[in-house]
mmCIF file of C-alpha atoms in Angstrom:
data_model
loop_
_atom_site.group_PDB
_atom_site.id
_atom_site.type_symbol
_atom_site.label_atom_id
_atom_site.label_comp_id
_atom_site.label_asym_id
_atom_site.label_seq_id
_atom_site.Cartn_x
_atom_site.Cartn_y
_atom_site.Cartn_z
ATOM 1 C CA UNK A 1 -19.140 -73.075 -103.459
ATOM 2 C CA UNK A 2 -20.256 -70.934 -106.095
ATOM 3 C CA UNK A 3 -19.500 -67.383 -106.538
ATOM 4 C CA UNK A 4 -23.140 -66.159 -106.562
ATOM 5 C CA UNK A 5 -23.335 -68.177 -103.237
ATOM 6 C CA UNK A 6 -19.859 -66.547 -101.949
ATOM 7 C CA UNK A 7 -21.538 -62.806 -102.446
ATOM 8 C CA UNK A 8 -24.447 -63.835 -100.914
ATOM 9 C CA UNK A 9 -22.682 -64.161 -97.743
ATOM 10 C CA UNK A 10 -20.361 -61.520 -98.250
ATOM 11 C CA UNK A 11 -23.239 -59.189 -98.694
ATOM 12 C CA UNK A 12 -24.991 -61.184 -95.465
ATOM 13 C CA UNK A 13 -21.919 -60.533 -93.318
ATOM 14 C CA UNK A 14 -21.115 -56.569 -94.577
ATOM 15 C CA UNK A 15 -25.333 -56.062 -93.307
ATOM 16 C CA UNK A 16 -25.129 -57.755 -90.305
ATOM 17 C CA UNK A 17 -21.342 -55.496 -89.501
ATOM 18 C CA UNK A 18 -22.925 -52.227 -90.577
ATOM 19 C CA UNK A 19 -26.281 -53.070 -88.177
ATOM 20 C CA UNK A 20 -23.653 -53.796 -85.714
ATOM 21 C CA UNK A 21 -22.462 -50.438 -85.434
ATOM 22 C CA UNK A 22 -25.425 -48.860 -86.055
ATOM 23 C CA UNK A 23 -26.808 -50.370 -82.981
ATOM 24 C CA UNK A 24 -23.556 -49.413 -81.140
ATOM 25 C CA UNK A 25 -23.714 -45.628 -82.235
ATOM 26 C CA UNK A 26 -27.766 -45.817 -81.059
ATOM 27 C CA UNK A 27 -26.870 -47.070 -77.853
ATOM 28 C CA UNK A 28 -23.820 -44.942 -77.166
ATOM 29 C CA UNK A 29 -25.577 -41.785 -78.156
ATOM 30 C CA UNK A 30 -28.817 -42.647 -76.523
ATOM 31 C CA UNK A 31 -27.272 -42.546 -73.017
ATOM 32 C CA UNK A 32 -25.079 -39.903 -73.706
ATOM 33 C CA UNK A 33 -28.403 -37.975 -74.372
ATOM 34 C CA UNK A 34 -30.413 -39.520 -71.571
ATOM 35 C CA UNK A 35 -31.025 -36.738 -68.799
ATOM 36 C CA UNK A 36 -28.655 -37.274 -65.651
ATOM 37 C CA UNK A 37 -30.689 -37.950 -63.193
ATOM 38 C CA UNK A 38 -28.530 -36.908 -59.817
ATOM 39 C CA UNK A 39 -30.408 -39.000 -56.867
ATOM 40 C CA UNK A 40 -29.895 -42.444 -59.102
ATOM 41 C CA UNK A 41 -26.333 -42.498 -58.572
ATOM 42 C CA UNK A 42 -25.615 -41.329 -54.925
ATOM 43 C CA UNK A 43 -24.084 -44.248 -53.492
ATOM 44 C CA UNK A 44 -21.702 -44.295 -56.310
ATOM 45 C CA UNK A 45 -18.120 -42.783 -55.411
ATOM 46 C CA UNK A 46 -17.874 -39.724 -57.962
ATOM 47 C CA UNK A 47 -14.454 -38.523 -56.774
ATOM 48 C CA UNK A 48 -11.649 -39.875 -54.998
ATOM 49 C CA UNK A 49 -8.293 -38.524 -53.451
ATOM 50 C CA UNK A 50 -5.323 -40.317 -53.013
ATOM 51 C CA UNK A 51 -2.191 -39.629 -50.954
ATOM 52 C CA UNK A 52 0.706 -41.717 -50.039
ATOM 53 C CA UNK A 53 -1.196 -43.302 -46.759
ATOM 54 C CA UNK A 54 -4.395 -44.162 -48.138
ATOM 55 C CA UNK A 55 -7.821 -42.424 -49.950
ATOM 56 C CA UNK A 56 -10.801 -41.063 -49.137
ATOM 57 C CA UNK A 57 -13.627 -41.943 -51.871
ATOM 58 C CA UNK A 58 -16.575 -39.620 -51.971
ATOM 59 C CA UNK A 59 -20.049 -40.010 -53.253
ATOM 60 C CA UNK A 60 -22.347 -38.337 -55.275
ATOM 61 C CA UNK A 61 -24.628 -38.006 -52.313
ATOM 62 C CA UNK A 62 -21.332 -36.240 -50.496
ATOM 63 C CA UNK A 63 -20.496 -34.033 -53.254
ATOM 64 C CA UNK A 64 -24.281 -32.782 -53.140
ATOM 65 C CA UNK A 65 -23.023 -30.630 -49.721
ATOM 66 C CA UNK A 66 -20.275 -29.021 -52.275
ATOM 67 C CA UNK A 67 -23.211 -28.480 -54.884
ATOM 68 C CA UNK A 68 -25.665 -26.793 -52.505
ATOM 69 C CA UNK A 69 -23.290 -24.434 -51.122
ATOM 70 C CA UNK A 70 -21.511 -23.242 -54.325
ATOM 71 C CA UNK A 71 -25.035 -23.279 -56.512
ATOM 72 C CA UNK A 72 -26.441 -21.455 -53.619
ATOM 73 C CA UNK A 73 -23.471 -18.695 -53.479
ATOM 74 C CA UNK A 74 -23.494 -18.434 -57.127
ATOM 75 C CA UNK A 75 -27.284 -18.316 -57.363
ATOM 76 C CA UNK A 76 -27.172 -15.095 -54.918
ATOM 77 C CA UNK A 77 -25.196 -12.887 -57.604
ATOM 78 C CA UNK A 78 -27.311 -14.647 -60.484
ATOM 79 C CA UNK A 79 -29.913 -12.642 -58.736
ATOM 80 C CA UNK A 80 -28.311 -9.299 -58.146
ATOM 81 C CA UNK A 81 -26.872 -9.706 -61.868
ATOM 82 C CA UNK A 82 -30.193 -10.236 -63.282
ATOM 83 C CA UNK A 83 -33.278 -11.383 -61.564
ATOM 84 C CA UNK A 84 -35.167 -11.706 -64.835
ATOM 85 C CA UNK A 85 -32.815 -14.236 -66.323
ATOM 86 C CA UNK A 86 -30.621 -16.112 -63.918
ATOM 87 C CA UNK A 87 -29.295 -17.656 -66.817
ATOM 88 C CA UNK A 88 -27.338 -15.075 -67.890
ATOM 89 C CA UNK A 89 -25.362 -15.041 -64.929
ATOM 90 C CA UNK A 90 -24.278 -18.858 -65.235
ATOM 91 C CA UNK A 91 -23.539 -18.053 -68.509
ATOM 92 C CA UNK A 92 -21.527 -15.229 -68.281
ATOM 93 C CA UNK A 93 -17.860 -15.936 -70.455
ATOM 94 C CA UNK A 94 -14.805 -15.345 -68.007
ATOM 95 C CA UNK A 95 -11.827 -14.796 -69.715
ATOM 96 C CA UNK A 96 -11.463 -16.560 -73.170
ATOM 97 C CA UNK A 97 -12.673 -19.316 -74.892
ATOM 98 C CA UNK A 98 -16.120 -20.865 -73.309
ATOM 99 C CA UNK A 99 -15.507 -20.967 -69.816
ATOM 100 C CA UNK A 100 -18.540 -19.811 -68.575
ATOM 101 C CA UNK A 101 -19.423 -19.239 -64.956
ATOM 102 C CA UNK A 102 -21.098 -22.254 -64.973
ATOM 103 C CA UNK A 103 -18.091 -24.394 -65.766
ATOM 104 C CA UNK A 104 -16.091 -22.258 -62.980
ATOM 105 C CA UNK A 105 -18.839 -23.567 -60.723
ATOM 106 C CA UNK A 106 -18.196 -27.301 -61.214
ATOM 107 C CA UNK A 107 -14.369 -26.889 -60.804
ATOM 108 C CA UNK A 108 -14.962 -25.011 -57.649
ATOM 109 C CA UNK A 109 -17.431 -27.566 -56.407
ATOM 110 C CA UNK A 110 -14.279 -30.100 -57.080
ATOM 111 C CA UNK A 111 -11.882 -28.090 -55.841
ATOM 112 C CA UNK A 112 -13.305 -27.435 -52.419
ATOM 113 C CA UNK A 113 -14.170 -31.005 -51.603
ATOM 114 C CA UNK A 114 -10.426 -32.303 -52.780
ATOM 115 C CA UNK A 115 -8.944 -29.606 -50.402
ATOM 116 C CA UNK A 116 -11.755 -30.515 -47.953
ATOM 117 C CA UNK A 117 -10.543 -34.261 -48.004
ATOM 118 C CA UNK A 118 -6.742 -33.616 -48.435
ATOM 119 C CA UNK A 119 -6.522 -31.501 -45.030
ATOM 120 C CA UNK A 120 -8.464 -34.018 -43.695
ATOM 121 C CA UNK A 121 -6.200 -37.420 -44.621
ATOM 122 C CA UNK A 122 -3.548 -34.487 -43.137
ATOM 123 C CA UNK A 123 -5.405 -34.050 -40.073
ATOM 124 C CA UNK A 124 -5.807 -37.973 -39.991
ATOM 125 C CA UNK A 125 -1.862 -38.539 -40.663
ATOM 126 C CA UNK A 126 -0.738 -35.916 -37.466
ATOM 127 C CA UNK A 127 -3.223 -37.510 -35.411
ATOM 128 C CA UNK A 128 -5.913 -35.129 -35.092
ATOM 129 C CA UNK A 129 -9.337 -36.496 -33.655
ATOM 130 C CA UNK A 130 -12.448 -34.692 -32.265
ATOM 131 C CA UNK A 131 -13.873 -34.843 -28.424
ATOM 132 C CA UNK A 132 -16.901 -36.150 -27.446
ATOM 133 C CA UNK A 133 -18.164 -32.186 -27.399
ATOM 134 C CA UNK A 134 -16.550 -31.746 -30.614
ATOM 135 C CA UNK A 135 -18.559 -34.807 -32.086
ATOM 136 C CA UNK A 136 -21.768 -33.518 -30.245
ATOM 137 C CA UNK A 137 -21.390 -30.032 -31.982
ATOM 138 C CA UNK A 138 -21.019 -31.937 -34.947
ATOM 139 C CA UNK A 139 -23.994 -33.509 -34.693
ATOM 140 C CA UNK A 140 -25.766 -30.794 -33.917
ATOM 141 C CA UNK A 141 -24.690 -28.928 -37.191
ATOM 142 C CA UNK A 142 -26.161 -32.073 -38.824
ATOM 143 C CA UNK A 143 -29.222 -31.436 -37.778
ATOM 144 C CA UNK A 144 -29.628 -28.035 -38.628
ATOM 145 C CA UNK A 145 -28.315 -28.227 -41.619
ATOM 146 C CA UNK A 146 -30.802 -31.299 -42.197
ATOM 147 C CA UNK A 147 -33.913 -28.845 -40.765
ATOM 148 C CA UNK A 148 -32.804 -26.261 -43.341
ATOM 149 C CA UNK A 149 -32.445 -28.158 -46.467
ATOM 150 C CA UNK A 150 -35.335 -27.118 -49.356
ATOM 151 C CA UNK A 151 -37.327 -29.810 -51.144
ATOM 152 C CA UNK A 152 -35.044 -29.227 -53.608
ATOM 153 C CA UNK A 153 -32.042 -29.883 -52.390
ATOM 154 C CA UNK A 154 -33.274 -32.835 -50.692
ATOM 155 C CA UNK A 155 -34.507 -34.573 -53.843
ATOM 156 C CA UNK A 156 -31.219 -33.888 -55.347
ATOM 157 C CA UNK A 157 -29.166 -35.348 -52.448
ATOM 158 C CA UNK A 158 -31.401 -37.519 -49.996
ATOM 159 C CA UNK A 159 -29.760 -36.733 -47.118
ATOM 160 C CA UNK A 160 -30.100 -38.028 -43.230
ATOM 161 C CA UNK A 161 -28.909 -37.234 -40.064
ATOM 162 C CA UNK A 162 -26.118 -40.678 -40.449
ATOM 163 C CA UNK A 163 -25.051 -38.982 -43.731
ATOM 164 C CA UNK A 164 -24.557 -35.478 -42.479
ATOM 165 C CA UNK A 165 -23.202 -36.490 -39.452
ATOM 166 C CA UNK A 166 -20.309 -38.414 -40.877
ATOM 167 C CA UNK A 167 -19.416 -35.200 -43.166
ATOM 168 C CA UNK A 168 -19.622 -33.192 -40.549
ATOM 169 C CA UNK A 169 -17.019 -35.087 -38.639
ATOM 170 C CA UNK A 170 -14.871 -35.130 -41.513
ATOM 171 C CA UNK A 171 -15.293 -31.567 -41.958
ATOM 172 C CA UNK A 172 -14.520 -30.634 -38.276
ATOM 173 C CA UNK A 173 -11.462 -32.492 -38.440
ATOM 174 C CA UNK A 174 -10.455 -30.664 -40.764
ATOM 175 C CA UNK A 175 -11.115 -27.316 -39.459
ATOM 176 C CA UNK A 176 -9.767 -28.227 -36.383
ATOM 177 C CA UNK A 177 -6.511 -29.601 -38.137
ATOM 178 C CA UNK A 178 -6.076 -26.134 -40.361
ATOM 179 C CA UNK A 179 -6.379 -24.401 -36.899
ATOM 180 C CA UNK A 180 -3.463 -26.014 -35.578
ATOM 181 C CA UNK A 181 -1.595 -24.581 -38.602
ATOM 182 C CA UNK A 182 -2.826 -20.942 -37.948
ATOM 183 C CA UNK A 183 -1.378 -21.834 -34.457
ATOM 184 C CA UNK A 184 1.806 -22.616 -35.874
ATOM 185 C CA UNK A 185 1.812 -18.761 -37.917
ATOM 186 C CA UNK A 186 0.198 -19.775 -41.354
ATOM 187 C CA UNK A 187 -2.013 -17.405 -42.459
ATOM 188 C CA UNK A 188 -5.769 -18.486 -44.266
ATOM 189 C CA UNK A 189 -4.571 -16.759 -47.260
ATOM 190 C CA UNK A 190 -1.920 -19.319 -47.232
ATOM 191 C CA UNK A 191 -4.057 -22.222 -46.680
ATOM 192 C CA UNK A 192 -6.956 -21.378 -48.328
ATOM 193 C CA UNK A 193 -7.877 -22.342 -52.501
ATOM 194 C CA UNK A 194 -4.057 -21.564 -54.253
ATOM 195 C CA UNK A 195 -2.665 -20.540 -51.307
ATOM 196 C CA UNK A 196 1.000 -21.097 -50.837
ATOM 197 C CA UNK A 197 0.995 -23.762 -48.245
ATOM 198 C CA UNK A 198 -2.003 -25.797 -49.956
ATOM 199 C CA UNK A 199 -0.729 -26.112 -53.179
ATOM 200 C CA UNK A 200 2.868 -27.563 -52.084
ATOM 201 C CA UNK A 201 0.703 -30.097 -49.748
ATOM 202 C CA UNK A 202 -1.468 -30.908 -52.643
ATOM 203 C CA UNK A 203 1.547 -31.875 -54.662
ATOM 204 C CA UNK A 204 1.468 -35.023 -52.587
ATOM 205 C CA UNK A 205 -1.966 -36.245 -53.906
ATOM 206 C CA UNK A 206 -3.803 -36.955 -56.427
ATOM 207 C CA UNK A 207 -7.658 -37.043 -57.790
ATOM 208 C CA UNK A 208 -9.656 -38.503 -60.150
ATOM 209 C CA UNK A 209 -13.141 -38.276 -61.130
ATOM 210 C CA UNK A 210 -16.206 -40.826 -62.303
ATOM 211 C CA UNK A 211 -16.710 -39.460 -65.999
ATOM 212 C CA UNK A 212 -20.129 -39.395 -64.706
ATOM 213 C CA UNK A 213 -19.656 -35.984 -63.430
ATOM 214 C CA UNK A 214 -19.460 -34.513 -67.043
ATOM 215 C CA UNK A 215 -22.989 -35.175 -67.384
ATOM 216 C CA UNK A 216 -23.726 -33.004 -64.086
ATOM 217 C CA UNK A 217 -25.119 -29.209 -65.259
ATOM 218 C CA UNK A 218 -25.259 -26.847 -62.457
ATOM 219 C CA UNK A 219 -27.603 -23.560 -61.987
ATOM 220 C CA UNK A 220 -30.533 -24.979 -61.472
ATOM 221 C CA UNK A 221 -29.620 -28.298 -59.831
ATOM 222 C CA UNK A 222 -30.228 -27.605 -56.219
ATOM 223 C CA UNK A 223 -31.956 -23.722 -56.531
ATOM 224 C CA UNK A 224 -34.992 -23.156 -57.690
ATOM 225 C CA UNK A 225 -35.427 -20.926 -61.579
ATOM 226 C CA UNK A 226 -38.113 -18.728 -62.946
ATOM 227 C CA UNK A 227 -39.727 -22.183 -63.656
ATOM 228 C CA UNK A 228 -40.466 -23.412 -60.584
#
């Protein structure tokens, strides 16, 4: 082969590498810029805790309970701190560096429904299950909670009665489990977010998140802005 032919082909192969990874970098940046859409992915599991007996996996569509009540506690001082710009408010630095209150509420969002779901593979593990009037009450909290739920939040999370039901069960087996601990002289301070009794339980788990959730923004996600 000559060595005008052996460039040729050289040159051939270097274009068709450097297209390559130009179409790579396109694709890879084109989704990472694509707008998260929230209701497209709530079947998928988004979080899951793991202890030494099992896991519990939770979806988007289950975190969406988390979102509405910590947007909708946050979104209440937004107001008070300025009702002109909510924004500012979510955007507020705490501390140093550029967390923002708007990154606090993501990690609180996270951190409620892995203490949530470790108390309740507790509750599970000492045998704790709910009565048929505990289960009815549960339901019944589903469907207020359904009855109550803005447009909003409802496009975000899609729920039904099955779906709230289900958490609700989970969630009063929980409460019902962290009542048998104030009945044994723990305080809530102690069992509550850093208190001293759930952080040594929490020792014995672990979490880990769908990198999917880096793409969620809070603040205006489930309440409405100056926009609507």
């Amino acid at each position: 082969m000559s060595k005008k032919k052996q460039d040729i082909i050289i040159i051939i192969c270097v274009l068709i590498l450097v297209l390559s990874v130009c179409a790579i970098f396109c694709i890879y940046y084109g989704n990472k810029n694509k707008e998260f859409v929230y209701n497209e992915h709530l079947k998928e599991v988004v979080l899951k805790v793991s202890g030494d007996e099992g896991a519990e996996e939770i979806t988007f569509q289950e975190l969406a309970y988390y979102i509405i009540n910590v947007e909708g506690d946050i979104d209440d001082m937004a107001h008070q701190y300025n009702s002109d710009n909510l924004n500012a408010y979510w955007n507020v630095k705490l501390g140093k560096g550029l967390y923002t209150t708007r990154k606090y509420a993501k990690d609180l969002v996270i951190d409620k429904c892995v203490m949530d779901n470790i108390y309740y593979m507790e509750a599970i593990k000492n045998g704790i299950t709910l009565t048929e009037d505990e289960r009815e009450l549960a339901g019944e909290d589903a469907r207020l909670i359904l009855k109550n739920l803005t447009s909003r939040q409802m496009d975000v999370a899609d729920f039904d009665y099955e779906s709230l039901y289900n958490l609700m069960v989970k969630l009063y087996t929980t409460s019902k489990y962290v009542n048998t601990l104030t009945k044994d002289g723990y305080t809530m301070k102690e069992l509550e977010l850093k208190g001293s009794y759930y952080e040594a339980v929490k020792k014995d788990y672990s979490y880990k998140l769908n990198e999917l959730w880096e793409q969620v923004k809070l603040g205006n996600l489930t309440v409405k802005t100056k926009d609507d």
